[in-house]
mmCIF file of N, CA and C in Angstrom:
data_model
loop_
_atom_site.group_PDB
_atom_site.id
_atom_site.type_symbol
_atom_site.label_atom_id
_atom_site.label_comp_id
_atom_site.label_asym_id
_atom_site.label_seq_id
_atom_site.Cartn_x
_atom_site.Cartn_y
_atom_site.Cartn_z
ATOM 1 N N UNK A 1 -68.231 8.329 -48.052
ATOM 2 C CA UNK A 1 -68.067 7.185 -48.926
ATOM 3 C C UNK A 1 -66.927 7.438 -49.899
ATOM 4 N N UNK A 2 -66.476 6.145 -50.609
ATOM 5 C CA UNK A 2 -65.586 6.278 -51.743
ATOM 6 C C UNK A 2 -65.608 5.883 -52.951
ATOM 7 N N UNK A 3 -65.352 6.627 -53.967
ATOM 8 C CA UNK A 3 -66.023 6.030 -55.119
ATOM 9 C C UNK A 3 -65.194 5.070 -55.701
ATOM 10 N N UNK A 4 -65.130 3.577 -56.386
ATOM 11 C CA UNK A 4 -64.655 2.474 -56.529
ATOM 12 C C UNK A 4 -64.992 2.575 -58.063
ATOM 13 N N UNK A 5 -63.890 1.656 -58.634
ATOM 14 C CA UNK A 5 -63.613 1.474 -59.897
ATOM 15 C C UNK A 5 -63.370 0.366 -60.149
ATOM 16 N N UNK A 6 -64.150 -0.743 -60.743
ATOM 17 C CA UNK A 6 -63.411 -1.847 -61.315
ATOM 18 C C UNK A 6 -63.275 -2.308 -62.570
ATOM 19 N N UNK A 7 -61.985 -3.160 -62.774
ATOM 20 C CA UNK A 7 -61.730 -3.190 -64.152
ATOM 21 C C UNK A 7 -60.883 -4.481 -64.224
ATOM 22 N N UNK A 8 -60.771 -4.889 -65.294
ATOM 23 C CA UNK A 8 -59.939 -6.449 -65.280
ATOM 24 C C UNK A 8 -60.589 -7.606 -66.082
ATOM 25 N N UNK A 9 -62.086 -7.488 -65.954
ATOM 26 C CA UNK A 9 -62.786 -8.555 -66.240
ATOM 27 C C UNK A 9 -62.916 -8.831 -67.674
ATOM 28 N N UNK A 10 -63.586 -10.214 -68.356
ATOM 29 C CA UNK A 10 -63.158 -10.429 -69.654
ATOM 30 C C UNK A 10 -63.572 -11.879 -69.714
ATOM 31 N N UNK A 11 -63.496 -12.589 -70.837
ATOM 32 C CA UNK A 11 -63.940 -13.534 -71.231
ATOM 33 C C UNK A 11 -62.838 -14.555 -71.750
ATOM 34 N N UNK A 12 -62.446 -15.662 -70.803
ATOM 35 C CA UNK A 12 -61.370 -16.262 -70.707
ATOM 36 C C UNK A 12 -62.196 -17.864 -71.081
ATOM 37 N N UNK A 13 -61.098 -18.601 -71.080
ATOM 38 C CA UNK A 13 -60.995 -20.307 -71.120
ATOM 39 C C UNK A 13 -61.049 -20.907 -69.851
ATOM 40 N N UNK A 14 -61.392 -22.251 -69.431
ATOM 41 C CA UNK A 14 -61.192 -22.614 -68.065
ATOM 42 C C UNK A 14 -59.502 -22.791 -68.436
ATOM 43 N N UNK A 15 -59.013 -22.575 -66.909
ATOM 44 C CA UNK A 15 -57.705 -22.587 -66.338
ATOM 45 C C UNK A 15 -57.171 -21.440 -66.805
ATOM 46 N N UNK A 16 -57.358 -20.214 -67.438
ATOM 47 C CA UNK A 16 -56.570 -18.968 -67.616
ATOM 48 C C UNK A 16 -56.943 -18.477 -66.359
ATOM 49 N N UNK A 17 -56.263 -17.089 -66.491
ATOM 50 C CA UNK A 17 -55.905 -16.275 -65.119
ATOM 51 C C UNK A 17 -56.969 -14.877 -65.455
ATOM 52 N N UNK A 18 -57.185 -14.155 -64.883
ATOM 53 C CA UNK A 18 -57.285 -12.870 -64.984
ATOM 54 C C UNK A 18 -57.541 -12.297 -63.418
ATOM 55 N N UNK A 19 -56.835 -10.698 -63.357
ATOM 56 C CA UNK A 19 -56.451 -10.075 -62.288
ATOM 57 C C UNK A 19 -57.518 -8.609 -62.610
ATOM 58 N N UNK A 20 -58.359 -8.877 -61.309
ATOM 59 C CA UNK A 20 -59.248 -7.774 -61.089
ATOM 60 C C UNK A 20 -58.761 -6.691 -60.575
ATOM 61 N N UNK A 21 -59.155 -5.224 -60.944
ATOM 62 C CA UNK A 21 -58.395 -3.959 -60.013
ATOM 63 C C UNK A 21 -59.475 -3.356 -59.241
ATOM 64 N N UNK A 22 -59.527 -2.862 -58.455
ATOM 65 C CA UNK A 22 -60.670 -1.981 -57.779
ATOM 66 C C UNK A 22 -59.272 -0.848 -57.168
ATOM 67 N N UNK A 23 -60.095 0.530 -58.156
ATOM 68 C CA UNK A 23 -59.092 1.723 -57.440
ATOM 69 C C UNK A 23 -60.427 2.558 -56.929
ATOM 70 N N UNK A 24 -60.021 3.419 -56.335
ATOM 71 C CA UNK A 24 -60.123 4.521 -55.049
ATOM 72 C C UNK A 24 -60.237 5.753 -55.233
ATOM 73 N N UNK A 25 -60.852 6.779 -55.137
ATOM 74 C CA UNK A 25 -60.814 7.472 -55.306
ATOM 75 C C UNK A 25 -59.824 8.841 -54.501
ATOM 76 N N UNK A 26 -59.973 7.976 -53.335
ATOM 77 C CA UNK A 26 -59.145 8.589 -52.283
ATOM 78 C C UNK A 26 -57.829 7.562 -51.174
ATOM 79 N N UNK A 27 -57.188 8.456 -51.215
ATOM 80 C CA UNK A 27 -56.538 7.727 -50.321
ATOM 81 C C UNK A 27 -56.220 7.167 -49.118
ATOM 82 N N UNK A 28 -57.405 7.716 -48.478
ATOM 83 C CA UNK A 28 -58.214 6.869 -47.121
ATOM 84 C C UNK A 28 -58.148 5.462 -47.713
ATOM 85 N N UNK A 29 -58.597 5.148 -48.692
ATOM 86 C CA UNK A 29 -59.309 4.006 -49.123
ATOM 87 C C UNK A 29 -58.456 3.114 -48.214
ATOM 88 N N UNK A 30 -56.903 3.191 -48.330
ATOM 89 C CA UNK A 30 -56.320 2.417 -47.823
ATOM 90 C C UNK A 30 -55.744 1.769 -46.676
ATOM 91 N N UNK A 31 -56.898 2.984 -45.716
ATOM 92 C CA UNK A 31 -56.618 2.433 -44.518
ATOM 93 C C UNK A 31 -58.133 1.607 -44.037
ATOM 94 N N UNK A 32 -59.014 1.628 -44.913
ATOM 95 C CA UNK A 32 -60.702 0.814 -45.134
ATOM 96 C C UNK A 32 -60.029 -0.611 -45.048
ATOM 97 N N UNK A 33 -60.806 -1.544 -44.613
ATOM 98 C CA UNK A 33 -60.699 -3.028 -45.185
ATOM 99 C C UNK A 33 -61.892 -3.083 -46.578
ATOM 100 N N UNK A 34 -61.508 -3.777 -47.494
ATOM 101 C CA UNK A 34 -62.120 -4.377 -48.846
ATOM 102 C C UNK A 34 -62.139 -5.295 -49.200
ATOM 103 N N UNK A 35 -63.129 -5.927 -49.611
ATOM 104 C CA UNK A 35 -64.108 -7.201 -49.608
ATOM 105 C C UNK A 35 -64.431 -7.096 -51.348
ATOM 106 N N UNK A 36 -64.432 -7.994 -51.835
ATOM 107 C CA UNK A 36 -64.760 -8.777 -52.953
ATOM 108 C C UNK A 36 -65.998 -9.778 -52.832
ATOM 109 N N UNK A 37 -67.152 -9.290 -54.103
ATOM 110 C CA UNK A 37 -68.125 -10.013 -53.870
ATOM 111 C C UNK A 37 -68.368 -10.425 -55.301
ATOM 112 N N UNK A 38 -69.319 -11.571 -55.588
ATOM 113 C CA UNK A 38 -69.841 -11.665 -57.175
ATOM 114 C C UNK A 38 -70.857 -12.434 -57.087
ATOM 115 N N UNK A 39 -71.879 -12.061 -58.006
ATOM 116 C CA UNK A 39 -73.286 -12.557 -58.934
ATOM 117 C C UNK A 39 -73.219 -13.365 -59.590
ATOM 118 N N UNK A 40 -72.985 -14.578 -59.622
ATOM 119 C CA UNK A 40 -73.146 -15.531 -60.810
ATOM 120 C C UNK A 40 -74.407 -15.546 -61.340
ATOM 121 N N UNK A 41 -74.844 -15.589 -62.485
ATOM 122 C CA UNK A 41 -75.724 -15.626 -63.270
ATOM 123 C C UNK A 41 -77.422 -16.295 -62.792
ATOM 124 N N UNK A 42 -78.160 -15.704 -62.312
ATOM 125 C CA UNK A 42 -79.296 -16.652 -61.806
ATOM 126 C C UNK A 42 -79.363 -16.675 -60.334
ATOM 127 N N UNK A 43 -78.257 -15.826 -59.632
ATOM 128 C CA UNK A 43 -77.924 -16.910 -57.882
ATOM 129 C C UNK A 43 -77.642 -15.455 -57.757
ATOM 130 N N UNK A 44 -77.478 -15.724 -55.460
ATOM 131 C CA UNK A 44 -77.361 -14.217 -55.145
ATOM 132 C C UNK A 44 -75.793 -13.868 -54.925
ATOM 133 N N UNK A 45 -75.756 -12.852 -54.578
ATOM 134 C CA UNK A 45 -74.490 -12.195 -54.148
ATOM 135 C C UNK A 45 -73.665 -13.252 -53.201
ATOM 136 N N UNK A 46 -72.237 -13.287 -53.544
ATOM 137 C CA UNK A 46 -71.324 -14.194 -52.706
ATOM 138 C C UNK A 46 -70.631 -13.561 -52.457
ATOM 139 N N UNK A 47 -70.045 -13.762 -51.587
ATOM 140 C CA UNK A 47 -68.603 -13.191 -50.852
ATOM 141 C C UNK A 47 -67.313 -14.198 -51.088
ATOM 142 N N UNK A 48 -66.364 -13.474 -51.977
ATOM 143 C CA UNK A 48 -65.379 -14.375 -52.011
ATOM 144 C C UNK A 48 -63.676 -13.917 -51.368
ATOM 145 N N UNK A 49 -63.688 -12.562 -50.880
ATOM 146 C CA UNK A 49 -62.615 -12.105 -50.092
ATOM 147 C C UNK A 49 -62.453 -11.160 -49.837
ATOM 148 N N UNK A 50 -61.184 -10.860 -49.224
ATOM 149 C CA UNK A 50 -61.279 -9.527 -48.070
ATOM 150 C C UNK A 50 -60.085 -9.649 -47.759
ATOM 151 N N UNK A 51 -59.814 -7.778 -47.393
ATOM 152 C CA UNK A 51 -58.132 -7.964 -47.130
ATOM 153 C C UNK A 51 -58.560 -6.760 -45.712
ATOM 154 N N UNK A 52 -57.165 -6.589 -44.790
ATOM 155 C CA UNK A 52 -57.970 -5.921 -43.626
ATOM 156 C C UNK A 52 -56.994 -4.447 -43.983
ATOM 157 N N UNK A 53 -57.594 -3.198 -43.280
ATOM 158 C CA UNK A 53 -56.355 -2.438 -43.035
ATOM 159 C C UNK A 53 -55.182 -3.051 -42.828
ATOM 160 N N UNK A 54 -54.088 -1.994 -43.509
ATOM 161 C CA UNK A 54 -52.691 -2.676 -43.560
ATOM 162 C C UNK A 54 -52.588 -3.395 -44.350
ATOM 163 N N UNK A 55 -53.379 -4.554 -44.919
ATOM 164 C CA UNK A 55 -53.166 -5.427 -45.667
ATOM 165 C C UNK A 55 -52.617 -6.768 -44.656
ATOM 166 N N UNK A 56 -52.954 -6.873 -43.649
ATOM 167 C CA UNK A 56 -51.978 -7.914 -43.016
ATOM 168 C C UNK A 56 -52.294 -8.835 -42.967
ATOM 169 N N UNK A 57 -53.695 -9.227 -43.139
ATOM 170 C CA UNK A 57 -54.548 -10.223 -42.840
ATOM 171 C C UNK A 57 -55.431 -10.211 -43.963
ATOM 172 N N UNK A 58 -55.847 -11.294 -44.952
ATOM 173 C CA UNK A 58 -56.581 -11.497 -45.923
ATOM 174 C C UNK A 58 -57.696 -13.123 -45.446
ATOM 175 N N UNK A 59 -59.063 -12.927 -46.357
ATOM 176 C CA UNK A 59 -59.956 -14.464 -46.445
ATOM 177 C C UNK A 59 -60.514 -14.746 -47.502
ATOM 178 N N UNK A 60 -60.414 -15.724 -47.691
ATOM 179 C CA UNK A 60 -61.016 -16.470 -48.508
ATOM 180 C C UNK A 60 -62.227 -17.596 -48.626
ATOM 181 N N UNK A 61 -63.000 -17.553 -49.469
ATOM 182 C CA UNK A 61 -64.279 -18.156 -49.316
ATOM 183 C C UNK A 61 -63.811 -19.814 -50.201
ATOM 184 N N UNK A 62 -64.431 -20.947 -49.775
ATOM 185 C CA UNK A 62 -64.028 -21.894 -49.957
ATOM 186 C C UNK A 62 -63.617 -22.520 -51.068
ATOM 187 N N UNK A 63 -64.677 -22.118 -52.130
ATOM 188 C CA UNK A 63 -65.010 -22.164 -53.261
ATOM 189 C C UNK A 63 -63.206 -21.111 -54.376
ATOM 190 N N UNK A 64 -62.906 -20.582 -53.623
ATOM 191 C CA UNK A 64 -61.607 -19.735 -54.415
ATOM 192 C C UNK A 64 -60.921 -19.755 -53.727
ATOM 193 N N UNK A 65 -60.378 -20.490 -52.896
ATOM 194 C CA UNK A 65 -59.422 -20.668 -51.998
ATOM 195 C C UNK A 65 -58.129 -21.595 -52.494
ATOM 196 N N UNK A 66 -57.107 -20.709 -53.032
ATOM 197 C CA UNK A 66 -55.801 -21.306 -53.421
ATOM 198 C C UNK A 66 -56.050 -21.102 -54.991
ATOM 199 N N UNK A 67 -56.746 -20.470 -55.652
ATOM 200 C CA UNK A 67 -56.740 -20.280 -56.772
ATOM 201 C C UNK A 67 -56.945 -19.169 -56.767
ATOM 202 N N UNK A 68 -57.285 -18.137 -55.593
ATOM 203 C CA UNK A 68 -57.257 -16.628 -55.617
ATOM 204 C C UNK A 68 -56.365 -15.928 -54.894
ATOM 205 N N UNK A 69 -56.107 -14.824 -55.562
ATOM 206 C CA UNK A 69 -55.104 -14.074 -54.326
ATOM 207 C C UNK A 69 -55.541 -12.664 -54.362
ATOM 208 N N UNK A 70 -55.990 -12.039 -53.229
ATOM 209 C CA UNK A 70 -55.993 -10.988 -53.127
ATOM 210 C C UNK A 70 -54.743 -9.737 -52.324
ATOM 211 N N UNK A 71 -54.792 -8.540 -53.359
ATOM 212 C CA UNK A 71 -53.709 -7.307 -52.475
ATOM 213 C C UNK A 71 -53.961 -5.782 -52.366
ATOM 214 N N UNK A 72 -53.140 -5.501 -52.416
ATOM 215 C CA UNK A 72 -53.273 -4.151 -52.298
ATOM 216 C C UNK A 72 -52.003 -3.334 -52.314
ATOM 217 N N UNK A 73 -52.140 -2.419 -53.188
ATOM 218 C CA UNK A 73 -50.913 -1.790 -53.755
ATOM 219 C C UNK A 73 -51.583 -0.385 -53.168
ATOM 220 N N UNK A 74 -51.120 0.101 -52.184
ATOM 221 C CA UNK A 74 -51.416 1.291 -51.500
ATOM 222 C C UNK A 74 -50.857 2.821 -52.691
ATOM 223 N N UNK A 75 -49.577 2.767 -52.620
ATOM 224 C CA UNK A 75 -49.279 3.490 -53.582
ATOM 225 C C UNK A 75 -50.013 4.020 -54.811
ATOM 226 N N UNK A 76 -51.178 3.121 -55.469
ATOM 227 C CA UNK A 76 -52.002 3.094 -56.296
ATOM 228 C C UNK A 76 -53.554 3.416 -55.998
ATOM 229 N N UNK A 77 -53.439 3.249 -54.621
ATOM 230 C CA UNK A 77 -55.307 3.330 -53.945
ATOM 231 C C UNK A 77 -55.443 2.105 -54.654
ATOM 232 N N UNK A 78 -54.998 1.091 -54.427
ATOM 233 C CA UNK A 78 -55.846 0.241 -55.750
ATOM 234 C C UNK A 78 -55.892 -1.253 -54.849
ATOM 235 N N UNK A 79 -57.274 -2.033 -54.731
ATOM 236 C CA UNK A 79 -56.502 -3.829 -54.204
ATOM 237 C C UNK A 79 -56.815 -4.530 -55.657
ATOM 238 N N UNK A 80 -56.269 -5.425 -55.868
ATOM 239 C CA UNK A 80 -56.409 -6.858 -56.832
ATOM 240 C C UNK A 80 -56.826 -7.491 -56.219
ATOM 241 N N UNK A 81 -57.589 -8.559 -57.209
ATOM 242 C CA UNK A 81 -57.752 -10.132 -57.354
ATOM 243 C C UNK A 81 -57.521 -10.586 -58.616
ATOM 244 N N UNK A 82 -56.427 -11.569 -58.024
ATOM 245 C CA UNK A 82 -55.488 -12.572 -59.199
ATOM 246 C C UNK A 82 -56.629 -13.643 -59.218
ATOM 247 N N UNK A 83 -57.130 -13.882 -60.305
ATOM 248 C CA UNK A 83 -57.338 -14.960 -60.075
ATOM 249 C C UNK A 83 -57.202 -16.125 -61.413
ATOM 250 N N UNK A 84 -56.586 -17.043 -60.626
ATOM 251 C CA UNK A 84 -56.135 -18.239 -61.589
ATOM 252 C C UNK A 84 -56.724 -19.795 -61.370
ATOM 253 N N UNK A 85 -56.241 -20.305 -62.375
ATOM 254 C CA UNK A 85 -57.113 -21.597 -62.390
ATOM 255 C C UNK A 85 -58.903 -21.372 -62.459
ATOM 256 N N UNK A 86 -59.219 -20.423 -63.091
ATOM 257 C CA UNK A 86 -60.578 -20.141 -63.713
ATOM 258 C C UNK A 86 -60.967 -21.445 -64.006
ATOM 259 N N UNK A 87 -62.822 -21.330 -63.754
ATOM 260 C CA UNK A 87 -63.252 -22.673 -63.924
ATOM 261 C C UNK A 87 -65.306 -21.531 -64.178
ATOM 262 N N UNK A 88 -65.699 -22.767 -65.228
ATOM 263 C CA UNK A 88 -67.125 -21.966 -65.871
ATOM 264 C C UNK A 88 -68.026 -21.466 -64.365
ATOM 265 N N UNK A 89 -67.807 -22.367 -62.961
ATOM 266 C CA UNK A 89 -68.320 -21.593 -61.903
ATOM 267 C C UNK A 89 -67.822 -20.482 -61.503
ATOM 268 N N UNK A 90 -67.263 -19.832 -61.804
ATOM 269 C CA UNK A 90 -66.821 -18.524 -61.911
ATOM 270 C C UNK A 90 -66.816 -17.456 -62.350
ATOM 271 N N UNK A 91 -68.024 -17.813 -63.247
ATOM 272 C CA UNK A 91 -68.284 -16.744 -64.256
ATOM 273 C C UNK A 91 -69.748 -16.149 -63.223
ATOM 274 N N UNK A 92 -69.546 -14.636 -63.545
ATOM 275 C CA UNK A 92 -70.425 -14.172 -62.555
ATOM 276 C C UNK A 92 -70.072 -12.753 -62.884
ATOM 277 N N UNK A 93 -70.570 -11.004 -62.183
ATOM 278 C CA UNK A 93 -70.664 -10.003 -62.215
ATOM 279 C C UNK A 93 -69.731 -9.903 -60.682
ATOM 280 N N UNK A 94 -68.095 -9.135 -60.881
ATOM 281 C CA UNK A 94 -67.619 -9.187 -59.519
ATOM 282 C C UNK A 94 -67.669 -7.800 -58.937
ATOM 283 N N UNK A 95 -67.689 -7.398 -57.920
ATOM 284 C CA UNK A 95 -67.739 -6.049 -57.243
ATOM 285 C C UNK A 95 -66.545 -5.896 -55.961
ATOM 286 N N UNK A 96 -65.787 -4.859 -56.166
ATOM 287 C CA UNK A 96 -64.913 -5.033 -54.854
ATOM 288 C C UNK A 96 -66.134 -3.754 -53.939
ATOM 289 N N UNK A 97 -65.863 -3.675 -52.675
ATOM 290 C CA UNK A 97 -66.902 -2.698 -51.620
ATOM 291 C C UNK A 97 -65.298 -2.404 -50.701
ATOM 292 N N UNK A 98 -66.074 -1.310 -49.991
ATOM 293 C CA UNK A 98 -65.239 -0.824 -48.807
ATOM 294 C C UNK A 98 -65.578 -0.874 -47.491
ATOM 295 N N UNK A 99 -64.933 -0.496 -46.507
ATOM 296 C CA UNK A 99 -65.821 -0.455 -45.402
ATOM 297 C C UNK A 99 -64.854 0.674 -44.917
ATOM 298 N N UNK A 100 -65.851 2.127 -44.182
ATOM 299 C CA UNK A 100 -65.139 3.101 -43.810
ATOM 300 C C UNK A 100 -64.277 2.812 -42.208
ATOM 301 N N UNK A 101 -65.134 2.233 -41.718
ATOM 302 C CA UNK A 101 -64.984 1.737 -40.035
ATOM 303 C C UNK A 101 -63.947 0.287 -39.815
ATOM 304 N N UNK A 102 -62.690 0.316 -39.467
ATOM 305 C CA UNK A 102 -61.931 -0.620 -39.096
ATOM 306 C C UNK A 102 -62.447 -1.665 -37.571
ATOM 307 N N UNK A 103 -63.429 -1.651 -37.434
ATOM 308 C CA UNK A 103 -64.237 -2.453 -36.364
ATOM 309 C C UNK A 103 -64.274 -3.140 -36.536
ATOM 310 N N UNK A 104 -64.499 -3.998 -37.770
ATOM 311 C CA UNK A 104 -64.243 -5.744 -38.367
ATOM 312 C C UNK A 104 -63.077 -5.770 -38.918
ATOM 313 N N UNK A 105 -62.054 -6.562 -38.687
ATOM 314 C CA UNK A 105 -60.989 -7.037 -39.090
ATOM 315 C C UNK A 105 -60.947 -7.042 -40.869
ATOM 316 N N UNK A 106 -61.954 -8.150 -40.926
ATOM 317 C CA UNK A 106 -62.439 -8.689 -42.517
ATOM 318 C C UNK A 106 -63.910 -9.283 -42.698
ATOM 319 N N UNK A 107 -64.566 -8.146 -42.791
ATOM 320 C CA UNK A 107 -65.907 -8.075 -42.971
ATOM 321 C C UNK A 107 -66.038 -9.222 -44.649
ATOM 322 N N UNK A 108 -67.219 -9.740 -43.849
ATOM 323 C CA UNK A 108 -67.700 -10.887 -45.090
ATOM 324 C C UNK A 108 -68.855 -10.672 -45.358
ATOM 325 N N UNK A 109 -70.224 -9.959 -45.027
ATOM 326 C CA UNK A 109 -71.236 -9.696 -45.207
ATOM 327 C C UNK A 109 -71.407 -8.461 -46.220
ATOM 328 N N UNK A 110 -71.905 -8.899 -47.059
ATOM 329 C CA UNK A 110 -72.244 -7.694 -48.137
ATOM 330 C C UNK A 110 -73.138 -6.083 -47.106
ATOM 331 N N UNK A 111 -74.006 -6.295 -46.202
ATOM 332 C CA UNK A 111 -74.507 -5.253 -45.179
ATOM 333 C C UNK A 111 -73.256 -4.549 -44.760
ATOM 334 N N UNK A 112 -71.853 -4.912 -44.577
ATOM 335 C CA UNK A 112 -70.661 -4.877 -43.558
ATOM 336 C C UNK A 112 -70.121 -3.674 -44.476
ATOM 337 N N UNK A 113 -70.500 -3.418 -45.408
ATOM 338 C CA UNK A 113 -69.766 -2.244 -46.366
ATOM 339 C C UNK A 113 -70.595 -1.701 -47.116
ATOM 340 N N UNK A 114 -69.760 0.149 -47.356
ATOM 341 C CA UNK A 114 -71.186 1.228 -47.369
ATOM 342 C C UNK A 114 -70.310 1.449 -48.796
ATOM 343 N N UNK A 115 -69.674 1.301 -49.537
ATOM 344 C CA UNK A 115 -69.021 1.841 -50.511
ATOM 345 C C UNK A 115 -68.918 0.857 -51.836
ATOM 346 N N UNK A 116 -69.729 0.900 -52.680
ATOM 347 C CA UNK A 116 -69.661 -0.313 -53.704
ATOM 348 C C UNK A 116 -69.060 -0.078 -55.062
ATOM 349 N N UNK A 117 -68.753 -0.528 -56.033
ATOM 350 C CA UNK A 117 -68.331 -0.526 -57.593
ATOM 351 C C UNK A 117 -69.175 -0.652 -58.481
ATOM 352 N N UNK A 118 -69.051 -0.599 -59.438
ATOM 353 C CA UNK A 118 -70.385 -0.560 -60.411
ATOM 354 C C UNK A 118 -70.322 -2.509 -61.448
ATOM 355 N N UNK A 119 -69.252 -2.947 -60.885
ATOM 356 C CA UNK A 119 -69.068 -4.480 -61.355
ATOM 357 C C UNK A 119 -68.022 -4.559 -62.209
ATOM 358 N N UNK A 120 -67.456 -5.398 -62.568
ATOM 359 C CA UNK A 120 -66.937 -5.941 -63.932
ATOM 360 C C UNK A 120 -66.745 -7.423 -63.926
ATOM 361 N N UNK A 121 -67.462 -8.269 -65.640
ATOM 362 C CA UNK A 121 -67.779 -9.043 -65.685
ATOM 363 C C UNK A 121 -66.780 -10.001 -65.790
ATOM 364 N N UNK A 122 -66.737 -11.232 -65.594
ATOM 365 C CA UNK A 122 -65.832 -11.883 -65.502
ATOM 366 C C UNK A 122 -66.588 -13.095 -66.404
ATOM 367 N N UNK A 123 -66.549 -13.571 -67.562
ATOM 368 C CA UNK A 123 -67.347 -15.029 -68.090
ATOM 369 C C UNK A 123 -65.782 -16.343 -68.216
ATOM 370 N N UNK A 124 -66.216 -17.532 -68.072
ATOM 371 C CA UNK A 124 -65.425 -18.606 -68.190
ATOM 372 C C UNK A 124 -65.711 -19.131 -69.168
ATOM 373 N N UNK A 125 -65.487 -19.794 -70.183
ATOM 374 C CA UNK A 125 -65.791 -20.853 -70.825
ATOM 375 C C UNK A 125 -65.129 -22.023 -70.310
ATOM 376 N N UNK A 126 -66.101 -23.118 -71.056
ATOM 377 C CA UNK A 126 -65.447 -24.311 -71.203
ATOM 378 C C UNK A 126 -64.893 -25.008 -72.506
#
């Protein structure tokens, strides 16, 4: 496994931006695909993206689609999520995960990855 770090999160306005980091402990990390998940308050775990080895291929869940961008800065062990155009459904506990096994392209199932983060919160206002 790898141990994950996230950081970024914070307490914004609707329509500000903020950019999530999840770093690595190792530098395998970057040949793993990583998936982005979050808790909104009351509700279960969602899946909102995923980038594959290489970085070549990224997804997005419907709900953050064109207002998120996810990457990965290898050099850093590290992927982002930009995310802009914040809105109060968005406020939630986010987690990036790993997956050691390149067998799924871009795993979307929270089961699909053995390597998790400890969260960082993300709140919206209105």
């Amino acid at each position: 496994q790898v141990q994950l770090v996230e950081s970024g999160g914070g307490l914004v306005q609707t329509g500000d931006s903020l950019r999530l980091s999840c770093a690595a402990s190792r530098s395998a990390f970057n040949t793993y695909p990583i998936g982005w998940f979050r808790v909104p308050p009351g509700r279960e775990r969602e899946f909102i993206s995923a980038i594959s080895q290489g970085s070549r291929s990224t997804f997005y869940a419907d709900s953050v689609k064109g207002r998120f961008t996810i990457s990965r800065d290898s050099a850093k062990n590290t992927v982002f999520l930009q995310m802009d155009s914040l809105k109060p459904e968005d406020t939630a506990l986010y987690y990036c995960a790993a997956r050691r096994y390149t067998d799924i392209l871009l795993p979307m199932r929270a089961h699909e990855y053995d390597s998790w983060g400890q969260g960082t919160q993300v709140t919206v206002s209105s």
